Every structure is written in structure tokens, then in C-alpha cells.
mmCIF file with all atom_site columns, C-alpha atoms in Angstrom:
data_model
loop_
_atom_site.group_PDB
_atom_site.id
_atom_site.type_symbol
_atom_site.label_atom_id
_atom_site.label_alt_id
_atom_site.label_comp_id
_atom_site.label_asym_id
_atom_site.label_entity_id
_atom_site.label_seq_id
_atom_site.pdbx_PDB_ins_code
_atom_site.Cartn_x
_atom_site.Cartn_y
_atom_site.Cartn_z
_atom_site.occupancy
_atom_site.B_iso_or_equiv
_atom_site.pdbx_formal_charge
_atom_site.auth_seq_id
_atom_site.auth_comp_id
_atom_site.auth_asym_id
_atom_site.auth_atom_id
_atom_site.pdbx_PDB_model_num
ATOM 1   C CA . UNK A 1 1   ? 0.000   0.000   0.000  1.00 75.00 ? 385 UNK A CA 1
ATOM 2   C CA . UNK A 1 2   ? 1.725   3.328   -0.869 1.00 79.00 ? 386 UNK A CA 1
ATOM 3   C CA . UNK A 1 3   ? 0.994   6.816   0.410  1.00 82.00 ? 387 UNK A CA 1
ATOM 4   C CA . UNK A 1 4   ? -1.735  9.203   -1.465 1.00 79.00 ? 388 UNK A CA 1
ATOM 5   C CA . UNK A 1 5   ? 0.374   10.747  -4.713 1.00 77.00 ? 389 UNK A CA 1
ATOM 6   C CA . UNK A 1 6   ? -1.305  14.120  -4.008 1.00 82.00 ? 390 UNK A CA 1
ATOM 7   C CA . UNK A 1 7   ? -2.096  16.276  -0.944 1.00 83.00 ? 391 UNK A CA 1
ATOM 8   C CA . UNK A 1 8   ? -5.466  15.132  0.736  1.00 89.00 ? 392 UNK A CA 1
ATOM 9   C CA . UNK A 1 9   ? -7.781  16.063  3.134  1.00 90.00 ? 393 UNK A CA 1
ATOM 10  C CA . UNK A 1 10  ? -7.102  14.217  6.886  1.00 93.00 ? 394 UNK A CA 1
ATOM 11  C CA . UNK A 1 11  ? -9.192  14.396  9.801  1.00 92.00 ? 395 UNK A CA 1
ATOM 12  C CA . UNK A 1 12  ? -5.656  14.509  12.131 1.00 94.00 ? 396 UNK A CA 1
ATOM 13  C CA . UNK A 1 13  ? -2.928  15.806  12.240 1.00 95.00 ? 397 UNK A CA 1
ATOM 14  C CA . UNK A 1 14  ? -0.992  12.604  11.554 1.00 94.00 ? 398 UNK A CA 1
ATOM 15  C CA . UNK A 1 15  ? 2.679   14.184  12.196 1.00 94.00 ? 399 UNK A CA 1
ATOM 16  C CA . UNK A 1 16  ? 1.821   14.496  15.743 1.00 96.00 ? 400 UNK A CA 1
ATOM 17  C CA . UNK A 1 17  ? 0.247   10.449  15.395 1.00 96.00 ? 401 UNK A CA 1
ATOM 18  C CA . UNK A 1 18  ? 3.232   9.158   13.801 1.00 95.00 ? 402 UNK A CA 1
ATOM 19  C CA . UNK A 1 19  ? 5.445   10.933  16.821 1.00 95.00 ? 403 UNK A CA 1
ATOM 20  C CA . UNK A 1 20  ? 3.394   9.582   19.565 1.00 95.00 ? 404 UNK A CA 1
ATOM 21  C CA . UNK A 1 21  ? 3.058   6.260   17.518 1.00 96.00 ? 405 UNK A CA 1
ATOM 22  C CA . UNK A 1 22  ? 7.448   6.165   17.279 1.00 95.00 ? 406 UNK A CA 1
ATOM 23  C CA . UNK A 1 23  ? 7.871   6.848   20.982 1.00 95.00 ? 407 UNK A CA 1
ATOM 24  C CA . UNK A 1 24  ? 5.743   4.347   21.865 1.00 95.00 ? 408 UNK A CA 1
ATOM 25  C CA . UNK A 1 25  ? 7.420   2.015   19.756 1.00 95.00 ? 409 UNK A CA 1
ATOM 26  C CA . UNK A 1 26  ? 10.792  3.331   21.588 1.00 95.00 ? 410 UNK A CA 1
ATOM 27  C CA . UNK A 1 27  ? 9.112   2.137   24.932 1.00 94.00 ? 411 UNK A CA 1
ATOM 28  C CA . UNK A 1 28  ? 7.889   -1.385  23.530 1.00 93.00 ? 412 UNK A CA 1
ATOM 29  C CA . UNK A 1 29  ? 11.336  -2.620  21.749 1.00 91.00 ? 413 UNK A CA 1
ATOM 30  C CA . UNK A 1 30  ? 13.691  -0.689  23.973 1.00 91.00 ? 414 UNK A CA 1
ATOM 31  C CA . UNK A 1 31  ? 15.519  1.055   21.190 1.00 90.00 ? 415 UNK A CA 1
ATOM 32  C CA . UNK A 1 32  ? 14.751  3.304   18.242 1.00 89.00 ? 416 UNK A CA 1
ATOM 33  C CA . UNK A 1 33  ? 11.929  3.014   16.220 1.00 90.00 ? 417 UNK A CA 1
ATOM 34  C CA . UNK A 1 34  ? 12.006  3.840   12.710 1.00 88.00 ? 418 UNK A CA 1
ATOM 35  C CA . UNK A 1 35  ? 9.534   3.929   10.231 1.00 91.00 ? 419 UNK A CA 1
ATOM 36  C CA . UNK A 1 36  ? 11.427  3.326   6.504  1.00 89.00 ? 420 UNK A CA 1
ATOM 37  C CA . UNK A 1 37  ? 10.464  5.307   3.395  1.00 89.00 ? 421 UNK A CA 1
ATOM 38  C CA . UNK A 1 38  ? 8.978   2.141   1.699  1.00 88.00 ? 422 UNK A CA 1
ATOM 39  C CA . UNK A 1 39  ? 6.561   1.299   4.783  1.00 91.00 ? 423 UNK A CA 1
ATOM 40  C CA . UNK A 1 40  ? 4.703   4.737   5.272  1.00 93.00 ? 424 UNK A CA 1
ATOM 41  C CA . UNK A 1 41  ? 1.839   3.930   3.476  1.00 94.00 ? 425 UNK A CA 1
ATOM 42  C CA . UNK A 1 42  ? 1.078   0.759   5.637  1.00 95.00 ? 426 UNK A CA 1
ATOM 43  C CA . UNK A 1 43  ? 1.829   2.644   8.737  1.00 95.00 ? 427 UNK A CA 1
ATOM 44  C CA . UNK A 1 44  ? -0.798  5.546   7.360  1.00 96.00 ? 428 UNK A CA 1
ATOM 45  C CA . UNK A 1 45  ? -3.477  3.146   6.076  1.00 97.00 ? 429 UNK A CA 1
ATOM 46  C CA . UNK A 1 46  ? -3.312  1.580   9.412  1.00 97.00 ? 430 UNK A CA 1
ATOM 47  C CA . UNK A 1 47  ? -3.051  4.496   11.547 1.00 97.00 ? 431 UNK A CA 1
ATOM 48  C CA . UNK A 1 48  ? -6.296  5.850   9.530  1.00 97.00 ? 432 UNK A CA 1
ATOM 49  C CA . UNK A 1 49  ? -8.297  2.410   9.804  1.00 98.00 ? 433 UNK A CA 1
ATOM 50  C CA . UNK A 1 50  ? -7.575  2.920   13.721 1.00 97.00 ? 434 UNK A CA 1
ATOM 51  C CA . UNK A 1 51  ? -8.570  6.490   13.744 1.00 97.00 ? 435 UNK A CA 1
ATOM 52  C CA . UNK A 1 52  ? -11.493 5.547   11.591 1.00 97.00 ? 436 UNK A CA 1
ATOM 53  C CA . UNK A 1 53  ? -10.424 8.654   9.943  1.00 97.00 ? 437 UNK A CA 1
ATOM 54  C CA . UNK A 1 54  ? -13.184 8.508   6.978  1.00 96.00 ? 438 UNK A CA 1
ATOM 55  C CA . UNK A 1 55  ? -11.591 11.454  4.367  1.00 95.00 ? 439 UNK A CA 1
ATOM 56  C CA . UNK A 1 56  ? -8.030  9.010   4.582  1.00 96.00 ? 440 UNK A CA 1
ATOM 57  C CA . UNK A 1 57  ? -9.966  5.814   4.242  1.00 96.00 ? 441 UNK A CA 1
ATOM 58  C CA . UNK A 1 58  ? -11.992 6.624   1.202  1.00 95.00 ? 442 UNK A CA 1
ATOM 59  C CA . UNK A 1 59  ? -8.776  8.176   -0.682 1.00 94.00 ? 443 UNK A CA 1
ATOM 60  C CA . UNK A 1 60  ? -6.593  4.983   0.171  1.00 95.00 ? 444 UNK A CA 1
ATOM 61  C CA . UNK A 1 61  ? -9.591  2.527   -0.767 1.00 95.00 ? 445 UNK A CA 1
ATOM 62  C CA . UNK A 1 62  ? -10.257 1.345   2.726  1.00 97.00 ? 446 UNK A CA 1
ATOM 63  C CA . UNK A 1 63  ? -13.466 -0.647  4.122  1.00 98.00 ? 447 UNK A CA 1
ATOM 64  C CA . UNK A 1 64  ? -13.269 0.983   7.574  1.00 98.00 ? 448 UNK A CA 1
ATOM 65  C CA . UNK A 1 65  ? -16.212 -1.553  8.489  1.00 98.00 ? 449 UNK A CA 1
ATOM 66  C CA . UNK A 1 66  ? -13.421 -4.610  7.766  1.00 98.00 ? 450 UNK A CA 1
ATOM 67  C CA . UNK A 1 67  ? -10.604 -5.860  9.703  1.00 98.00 ? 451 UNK A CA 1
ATOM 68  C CA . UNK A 1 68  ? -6.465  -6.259  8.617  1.00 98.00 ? 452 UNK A CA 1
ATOM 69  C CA . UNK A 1 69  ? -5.303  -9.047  6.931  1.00 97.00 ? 453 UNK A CA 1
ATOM 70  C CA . UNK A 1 70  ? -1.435  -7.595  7.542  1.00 97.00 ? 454 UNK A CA 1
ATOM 71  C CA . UNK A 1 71  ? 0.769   -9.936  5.240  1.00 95.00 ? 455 UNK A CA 1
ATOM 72  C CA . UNK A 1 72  ? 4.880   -9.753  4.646  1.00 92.00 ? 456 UNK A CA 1
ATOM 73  C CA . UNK A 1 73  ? 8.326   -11.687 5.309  1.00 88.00 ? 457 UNK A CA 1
ATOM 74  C CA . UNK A 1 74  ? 9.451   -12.935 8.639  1.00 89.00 ? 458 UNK A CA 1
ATOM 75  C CA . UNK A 1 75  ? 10.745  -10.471 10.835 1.00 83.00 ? 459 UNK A CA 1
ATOM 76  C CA . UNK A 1 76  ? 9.282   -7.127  8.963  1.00 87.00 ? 460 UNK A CA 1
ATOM 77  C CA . UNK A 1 77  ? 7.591   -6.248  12.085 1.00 90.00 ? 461 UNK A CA 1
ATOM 78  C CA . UNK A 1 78  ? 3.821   -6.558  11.575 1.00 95.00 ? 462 UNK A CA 1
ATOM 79  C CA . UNK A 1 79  ? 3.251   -8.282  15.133 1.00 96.00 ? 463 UNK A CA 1
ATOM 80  C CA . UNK A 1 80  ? 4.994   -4.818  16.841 1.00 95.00 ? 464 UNK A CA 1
ATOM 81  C CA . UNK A 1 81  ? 2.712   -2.341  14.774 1.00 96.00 ? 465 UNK A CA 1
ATOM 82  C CA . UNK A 1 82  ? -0.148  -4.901  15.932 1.00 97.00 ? 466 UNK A CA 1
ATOM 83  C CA . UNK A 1 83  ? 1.203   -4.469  19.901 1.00 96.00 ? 467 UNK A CA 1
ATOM 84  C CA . UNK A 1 84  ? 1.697   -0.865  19.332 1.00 96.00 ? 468 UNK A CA 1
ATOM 85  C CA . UNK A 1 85  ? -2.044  -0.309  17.903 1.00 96.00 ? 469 UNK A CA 1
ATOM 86  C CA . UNK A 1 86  ? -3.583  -2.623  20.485 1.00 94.00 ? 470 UNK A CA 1
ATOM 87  C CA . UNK A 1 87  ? -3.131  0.281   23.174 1.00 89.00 ? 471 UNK A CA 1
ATOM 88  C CA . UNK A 1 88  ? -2.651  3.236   20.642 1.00 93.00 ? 472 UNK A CA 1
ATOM 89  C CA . UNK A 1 89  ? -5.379  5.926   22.152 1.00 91.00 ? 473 UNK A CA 1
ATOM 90  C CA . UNK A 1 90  ? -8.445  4.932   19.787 1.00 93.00 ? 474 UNK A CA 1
ATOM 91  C CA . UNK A 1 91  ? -11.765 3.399   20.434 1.00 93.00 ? 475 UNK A CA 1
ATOM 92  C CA . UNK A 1 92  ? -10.267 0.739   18.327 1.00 95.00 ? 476 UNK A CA 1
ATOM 93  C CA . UNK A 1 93  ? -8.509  -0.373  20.490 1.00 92.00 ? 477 UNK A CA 1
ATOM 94  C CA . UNK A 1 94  ? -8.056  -2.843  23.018 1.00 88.00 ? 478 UNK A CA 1
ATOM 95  C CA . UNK A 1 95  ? -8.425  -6.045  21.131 1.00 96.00 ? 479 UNK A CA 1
ATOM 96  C CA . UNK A 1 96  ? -6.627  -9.415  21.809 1.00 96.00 ? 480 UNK A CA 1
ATOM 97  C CA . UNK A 1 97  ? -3.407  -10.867 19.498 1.00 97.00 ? 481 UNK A CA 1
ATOM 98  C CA . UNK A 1 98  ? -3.692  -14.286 19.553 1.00 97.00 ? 482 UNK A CA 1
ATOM 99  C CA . UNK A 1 99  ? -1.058  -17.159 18.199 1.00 96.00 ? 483 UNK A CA 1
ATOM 100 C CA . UNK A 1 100 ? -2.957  -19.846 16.168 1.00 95.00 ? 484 UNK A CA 1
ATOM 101 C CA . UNK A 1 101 ? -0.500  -21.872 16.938 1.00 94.00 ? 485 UNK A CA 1
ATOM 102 C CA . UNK A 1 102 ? -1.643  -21.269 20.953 1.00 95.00 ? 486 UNK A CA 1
ATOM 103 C CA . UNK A 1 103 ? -4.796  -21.936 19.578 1.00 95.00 ? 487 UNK A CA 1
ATOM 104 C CA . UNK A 1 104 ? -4.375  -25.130 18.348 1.00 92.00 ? 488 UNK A CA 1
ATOM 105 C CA . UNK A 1 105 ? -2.783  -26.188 21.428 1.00 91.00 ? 489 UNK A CA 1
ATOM 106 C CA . UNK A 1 106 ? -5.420  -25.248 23.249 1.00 93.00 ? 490 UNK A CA 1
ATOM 107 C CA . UNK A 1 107 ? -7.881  -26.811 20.837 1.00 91.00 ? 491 UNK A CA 1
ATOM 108 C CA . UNK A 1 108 ? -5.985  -30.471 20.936 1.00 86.00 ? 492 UNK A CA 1
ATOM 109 C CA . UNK A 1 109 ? -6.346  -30.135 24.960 1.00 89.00 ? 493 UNK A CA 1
ATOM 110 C CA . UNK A 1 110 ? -9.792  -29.192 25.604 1.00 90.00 ? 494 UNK A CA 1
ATOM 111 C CA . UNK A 1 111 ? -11.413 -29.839 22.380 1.00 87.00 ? 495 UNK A CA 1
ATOM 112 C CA . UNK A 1 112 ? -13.996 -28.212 20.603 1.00 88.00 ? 496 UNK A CA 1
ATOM 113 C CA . UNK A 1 113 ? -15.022 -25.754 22.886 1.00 91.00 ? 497 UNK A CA 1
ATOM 114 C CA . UNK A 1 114 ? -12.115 -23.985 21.638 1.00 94.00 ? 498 UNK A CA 1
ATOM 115 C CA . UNK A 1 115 ? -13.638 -22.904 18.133 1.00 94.00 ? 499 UNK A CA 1
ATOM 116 C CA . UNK A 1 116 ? -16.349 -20.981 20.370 1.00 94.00 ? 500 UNK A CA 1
ATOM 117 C CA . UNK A 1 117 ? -14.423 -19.209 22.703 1.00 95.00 ? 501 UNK A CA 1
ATOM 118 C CA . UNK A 1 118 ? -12.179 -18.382 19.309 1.00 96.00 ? 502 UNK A CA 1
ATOM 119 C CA . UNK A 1 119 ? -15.483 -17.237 17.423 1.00 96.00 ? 503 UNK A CA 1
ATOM 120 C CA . UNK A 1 120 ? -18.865 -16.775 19.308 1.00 93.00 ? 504 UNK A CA 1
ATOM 121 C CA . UNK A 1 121 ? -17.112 -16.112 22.654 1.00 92.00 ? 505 UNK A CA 1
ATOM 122 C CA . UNK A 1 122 ? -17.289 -17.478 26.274 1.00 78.00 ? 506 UNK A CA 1
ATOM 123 C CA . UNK A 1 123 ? -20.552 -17.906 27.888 1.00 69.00 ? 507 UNK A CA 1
ATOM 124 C CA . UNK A 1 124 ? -20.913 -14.541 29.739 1.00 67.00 ? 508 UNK A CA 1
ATOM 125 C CA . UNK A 1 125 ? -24.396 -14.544 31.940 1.00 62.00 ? 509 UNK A CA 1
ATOM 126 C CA . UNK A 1 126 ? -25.706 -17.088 29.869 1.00 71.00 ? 510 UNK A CA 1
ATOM 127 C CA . UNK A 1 127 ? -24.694 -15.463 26.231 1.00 80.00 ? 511 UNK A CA 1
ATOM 128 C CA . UNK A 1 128 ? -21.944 -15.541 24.302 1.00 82.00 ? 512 UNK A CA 1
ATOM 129 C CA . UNK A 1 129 ? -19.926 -12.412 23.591 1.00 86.00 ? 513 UNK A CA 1
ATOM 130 C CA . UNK A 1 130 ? -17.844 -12.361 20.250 1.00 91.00 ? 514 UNK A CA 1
ATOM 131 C CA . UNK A 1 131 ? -14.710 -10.318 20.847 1.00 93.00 ? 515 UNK A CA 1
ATOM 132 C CA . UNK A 1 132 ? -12.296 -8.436  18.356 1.00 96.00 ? 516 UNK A CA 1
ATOM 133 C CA . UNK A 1 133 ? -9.137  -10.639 17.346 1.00 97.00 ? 517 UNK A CA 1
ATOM 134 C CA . UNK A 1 134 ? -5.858  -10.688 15.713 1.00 98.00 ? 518 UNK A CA 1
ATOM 135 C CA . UNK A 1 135 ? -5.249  -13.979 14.753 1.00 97.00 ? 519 UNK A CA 1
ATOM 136 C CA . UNK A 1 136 ? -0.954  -14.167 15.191 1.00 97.00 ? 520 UNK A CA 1
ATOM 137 C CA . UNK A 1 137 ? 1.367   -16.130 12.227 1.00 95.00 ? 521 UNK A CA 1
ATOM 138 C CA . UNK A 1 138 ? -1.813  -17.696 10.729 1.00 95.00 ? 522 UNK A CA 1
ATOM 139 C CA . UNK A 1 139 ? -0.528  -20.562 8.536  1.00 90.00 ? 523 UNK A CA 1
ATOM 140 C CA . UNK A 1 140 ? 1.974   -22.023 10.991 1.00 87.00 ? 524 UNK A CA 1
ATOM 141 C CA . UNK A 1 141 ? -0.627  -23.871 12.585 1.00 82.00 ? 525 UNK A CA 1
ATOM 142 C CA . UNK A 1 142 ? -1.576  -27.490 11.265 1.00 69.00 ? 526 UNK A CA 1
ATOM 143 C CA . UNK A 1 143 ? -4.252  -29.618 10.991 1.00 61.00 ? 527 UNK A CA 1
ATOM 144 C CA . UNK A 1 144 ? -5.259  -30.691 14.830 1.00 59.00 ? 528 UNK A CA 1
ATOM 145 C CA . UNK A 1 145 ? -7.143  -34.048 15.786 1.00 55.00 ? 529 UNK A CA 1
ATOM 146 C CA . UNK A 1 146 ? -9.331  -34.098 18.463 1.00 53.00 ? 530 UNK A CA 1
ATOM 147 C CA . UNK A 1 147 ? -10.007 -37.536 19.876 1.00 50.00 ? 531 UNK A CA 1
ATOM 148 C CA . UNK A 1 148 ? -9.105  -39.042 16.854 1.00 52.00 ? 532 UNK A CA 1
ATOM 149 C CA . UNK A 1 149 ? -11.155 -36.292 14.441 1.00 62.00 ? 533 UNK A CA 1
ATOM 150 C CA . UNK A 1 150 ? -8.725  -34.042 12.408 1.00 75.00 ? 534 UNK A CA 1
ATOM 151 C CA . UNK A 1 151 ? -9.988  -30.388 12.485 1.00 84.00 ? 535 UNK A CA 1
ATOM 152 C CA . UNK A 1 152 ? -8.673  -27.544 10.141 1.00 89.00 ? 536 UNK A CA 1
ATOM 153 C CA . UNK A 1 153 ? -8.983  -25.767 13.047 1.00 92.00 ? 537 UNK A CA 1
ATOM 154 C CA . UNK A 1 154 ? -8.202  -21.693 12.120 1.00 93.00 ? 538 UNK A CA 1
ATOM 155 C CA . UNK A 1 155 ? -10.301 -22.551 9.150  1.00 92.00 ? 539 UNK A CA 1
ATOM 156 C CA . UNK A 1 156 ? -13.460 -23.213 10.934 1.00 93.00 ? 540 UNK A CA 1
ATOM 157 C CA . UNK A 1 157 ? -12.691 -20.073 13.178 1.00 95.00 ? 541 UNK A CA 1
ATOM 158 C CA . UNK A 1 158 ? -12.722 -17.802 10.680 1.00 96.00 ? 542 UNK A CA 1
ATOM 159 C CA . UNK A 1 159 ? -15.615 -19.424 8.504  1.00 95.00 ? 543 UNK A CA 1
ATOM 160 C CA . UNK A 1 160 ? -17.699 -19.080 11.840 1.00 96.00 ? 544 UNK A CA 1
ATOM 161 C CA . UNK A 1 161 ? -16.280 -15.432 12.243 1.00 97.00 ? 545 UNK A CA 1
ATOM 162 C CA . UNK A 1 162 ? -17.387 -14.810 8.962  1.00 97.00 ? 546 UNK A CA 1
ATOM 163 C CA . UNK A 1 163 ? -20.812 -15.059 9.776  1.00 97.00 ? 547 UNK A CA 1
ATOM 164 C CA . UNK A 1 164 ? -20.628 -13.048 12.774 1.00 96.00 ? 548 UNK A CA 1
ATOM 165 C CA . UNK A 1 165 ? -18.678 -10.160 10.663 1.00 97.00 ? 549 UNK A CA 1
ATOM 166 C CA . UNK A 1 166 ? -21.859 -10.096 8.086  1.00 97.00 ? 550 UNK A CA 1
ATOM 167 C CA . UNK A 1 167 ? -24.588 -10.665 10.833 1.00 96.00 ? 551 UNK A CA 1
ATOM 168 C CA . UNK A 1 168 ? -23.252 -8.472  13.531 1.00 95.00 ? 552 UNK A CA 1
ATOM 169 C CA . UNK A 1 169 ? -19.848 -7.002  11.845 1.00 96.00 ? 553 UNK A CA 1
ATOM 170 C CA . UNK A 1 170 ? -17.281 -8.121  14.466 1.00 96.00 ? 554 UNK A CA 1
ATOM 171 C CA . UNK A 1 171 ? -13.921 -7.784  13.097 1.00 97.00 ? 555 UNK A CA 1
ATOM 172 C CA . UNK A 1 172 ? -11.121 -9.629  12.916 1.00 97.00 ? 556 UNK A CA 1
ATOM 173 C CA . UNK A 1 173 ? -7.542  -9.124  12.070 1.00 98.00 ? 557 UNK A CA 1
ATOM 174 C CA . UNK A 1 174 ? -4.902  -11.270 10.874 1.00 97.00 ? 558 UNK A CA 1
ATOM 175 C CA . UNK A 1 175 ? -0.981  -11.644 10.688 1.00 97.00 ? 559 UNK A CA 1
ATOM 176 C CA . UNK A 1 176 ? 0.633   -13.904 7.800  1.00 96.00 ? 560 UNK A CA 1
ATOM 177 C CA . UNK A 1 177 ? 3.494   -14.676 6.377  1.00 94.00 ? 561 UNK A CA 1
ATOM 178 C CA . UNK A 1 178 ? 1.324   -16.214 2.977  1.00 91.00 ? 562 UNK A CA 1
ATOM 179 C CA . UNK A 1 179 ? 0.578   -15.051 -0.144 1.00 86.00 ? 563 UNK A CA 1
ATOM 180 C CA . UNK A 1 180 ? -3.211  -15.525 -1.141 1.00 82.00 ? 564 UNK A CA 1
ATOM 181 C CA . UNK A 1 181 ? -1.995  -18.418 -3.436 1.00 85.00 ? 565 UNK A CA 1
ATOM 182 C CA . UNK A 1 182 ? -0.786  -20.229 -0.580 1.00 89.00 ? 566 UNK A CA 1
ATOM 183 C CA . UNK A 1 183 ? -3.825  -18.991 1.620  1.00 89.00 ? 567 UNK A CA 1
ATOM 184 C CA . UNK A 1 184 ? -6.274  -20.653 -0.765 1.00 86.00 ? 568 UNK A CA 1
ATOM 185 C CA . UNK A 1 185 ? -4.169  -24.150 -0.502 1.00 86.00 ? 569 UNK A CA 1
ATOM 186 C CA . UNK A 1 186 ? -4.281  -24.235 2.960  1.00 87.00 ? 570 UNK A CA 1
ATOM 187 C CA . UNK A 1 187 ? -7.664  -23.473 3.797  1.00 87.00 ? 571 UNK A CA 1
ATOM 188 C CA . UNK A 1 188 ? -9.517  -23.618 0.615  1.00 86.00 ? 572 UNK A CA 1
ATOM 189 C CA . UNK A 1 189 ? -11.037 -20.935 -1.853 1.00 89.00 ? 573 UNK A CA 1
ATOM 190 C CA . UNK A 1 190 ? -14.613 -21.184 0.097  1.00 90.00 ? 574 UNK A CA 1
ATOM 191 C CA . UNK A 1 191 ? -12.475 -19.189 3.013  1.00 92.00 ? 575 UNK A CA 1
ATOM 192 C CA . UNK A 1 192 ? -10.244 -17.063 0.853  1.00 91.00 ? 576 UNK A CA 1
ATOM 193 C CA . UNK A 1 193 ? -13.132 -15.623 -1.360 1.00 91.00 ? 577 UNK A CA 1
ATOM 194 C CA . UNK A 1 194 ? -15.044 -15.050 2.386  1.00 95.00 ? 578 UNK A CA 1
ATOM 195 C CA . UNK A 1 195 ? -11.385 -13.373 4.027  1.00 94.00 ? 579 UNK A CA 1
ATOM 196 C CA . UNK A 1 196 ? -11.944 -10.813 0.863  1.00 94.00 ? 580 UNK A CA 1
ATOM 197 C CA . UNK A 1 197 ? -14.847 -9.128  2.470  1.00 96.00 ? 581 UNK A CA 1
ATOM 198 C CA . UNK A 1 198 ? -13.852 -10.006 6.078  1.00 97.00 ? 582 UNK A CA 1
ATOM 199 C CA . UNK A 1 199 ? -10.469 -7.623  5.099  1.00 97.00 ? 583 UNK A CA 1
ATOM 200 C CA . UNK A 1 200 ? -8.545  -4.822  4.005  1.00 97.00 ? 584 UNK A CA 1
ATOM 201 C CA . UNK A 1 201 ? -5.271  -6.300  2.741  1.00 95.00 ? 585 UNK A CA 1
ATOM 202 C CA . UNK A 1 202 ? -2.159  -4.764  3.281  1.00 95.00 ? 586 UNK A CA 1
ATOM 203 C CA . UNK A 1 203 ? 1.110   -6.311  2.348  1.00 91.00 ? 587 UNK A CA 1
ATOM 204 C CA . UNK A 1 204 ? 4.570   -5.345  3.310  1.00 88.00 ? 588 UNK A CA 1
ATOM 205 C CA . UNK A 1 205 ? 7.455   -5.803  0.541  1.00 81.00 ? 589 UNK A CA 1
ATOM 206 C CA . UNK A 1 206 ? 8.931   -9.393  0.347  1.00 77.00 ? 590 UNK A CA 1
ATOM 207 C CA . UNK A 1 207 ? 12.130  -7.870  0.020  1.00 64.00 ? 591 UNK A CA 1
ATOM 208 C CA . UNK A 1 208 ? 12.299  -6.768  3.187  1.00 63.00 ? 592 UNK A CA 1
ATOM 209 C CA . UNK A 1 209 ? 14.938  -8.465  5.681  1.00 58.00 ? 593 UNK A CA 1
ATOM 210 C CA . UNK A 1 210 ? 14.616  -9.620  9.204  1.00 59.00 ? 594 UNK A CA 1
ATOM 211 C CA . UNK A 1 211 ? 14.975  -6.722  11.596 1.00 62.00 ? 595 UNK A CA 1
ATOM 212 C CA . UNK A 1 212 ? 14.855  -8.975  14.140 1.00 57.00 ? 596 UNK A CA 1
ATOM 213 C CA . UNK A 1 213 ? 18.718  -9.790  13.535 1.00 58.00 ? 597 UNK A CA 1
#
């Protein structure tokens, strides 16, 4: 995703959001955070999906009513800008980042139960309460079994959260290291022609190297 090519109209005054947004990086990683050339425009769609800042959303062709499929290379740093946004000061906040891979363990140990608490939520007074998730390094997961039973287990998560995003519109987010080709072999086109309208899809360069090292 690359930055507007002219000047547009913004309902912030993003300098001041990108300032607060570095420093707060500074705090999480314990060094200096630094926000390349080439990964501004991701930062700003982001930033104005999380703002729900409506005059940036409709010039960058963003579904502020979706969630963030966030794809890219190892390392690039799209679980950070997730930590950072989950308690960046917006009512968008707030939500939980999840590993699937944690979720499959937890599926394998207690079972199906899982795929609720995943999707339609714990029982809270006697209803279940669908919360906002980012769904952590989706594709390193594998199929689970269950007493014997293999499940697809992320799959059925988001099919179910699917419904819930056109019946209710709960969002979702996810974090990936796959392209859609290799989306669509894992869990099948009937979920990768649902994650279209489930998401905005922002992908960072696969050229990009591990700034973890």
C-alpha cells in the first residue's frame, strides 16, 4: 500500500500520530523506532483504519467496516505495529493478538469448545460475547485431531467469524506470512473468497529483511 500521490484532506494531524506512535514504539522494543520510506503507506493506512479517519480511508480505498489481513516476510515487524495499535489511544482499540498456533494447542487439549471461545465467545451470563481478534502467524498452525477427528482448526474459526462479521460485523484481524496463493491451498477458496470481504489487505514488501537480527 503506498501513500496518497497528491495532498489530501485528513481528519488529524498525523505528524503528531506518527510521533506519539514512534515513541511508543521506543518504549515497547527498547531502542529506536524507525519507520522506513517504503513502509509509510502501511503505517498511514493503518493508523487511519484505527482512527477511523473517513476522508483518509476513502482516498486509500479502505473498508473501515473490515478488519487487517497484515501480510509480509518474517521479521518485517507486523506483530509490533499490531502491539503498538492494540493500546494506541483509539476506540479501536483494546483487542486481543492471539497465536494460532496457541490456539491449536489449546484446541488439541480441551477440544472443541475452543472454536467458540475463538469465534462466538465465552458464555458470559448465559450469552456468548464475540470479541475483536488478531489472529498471530496464521498458517503455521496445522491440521489438529481431536479424539481421533482431524480439524482444520483456524479454518473453521474464521468461517464461523465470517458469519458473525456479516450478521453483527465483528472484526477480525490477521498476521501472515502467505501469499493468497498459498492462503487458498491451505484453507480452501470457500475461506479465501469469504477473508476478501472479512479484510482490508495490506502487504509489506517481500524484500524486506529480518529486523529482528
Amino acid at each position: 500500500m503506498k501513500l496518497p500521490a497528491e495532498a489530501i484532506e485528513m481528519s488529524y494531524d498525523y505528524q503528531k500520530v506518527v510521533s506519539q506512535l514512534t515513541q511508543n514504539g521506543e518504549m515497547l522494543l527498547g531502542k529506536a523506532f524507525q519507520i522506513p520510506e517504503n513502509e509509510r503507506g502501511i503505517i498511514f493506512g493503518i493508523l487511519a483504519w484505527f482512527l477511523e479517519d473517513e476522508l483518509v480511508a476513502e482516498k486509500m480505498n479502505i473498508d473501515l467496516s473490515k478488519g487487517i489481513l497484515l501480510s509480509g516476510p518474517i521479521g518485517c515487524g507486523k506483530t509490533t505495529l499490531f502491539k503498538l495499535m492494540q493500546n494506541f489511544p483509539t476506540k479501536r482499540k483494546g483487542f486481543g493478538i492471539i497465536s494460532t498456533r496457541q490456539i491449536v494447542s489449546e484446541f488439541m487439549q480441551s477440544g472443541y469448545e475452543v472454536l467458540e471461545k475463538y469465534s462466538r465467545g465465552n458464555f458470559s451470563h448465559d450469552i456468548r460475547t464475540p470479541k475483536t481478534y488478531c489472529f498471530d502467524d496464521l498458517g503455521t498452525e496445522t491440521t489438529s485431531k481431536y479424539f481421533g477427528n482431524d480439524c482444520n482448526v483456524m479454518a473453521e474459526i474464521l468461517l464461523t467469524r465470517y458469519d458473525l462479521f456479516k450478521e453483527k460485523g465483528i472484526i477480525t484481524h490477521i498476521i501472515t506470512n502467505l501469499s493468497a496463493t498459498e492462503i487458498e491451498s491451505q484453507y480452501g477458496n470457500r475461506l479465501r473468497s469469504r477473508m476478501r470481504e472479512m479484510f482490508n489487505l495490506f502487504g509489506y514488501e517481500e524484500s524486506l529483511g529480518d529486523k529482528r537480527r
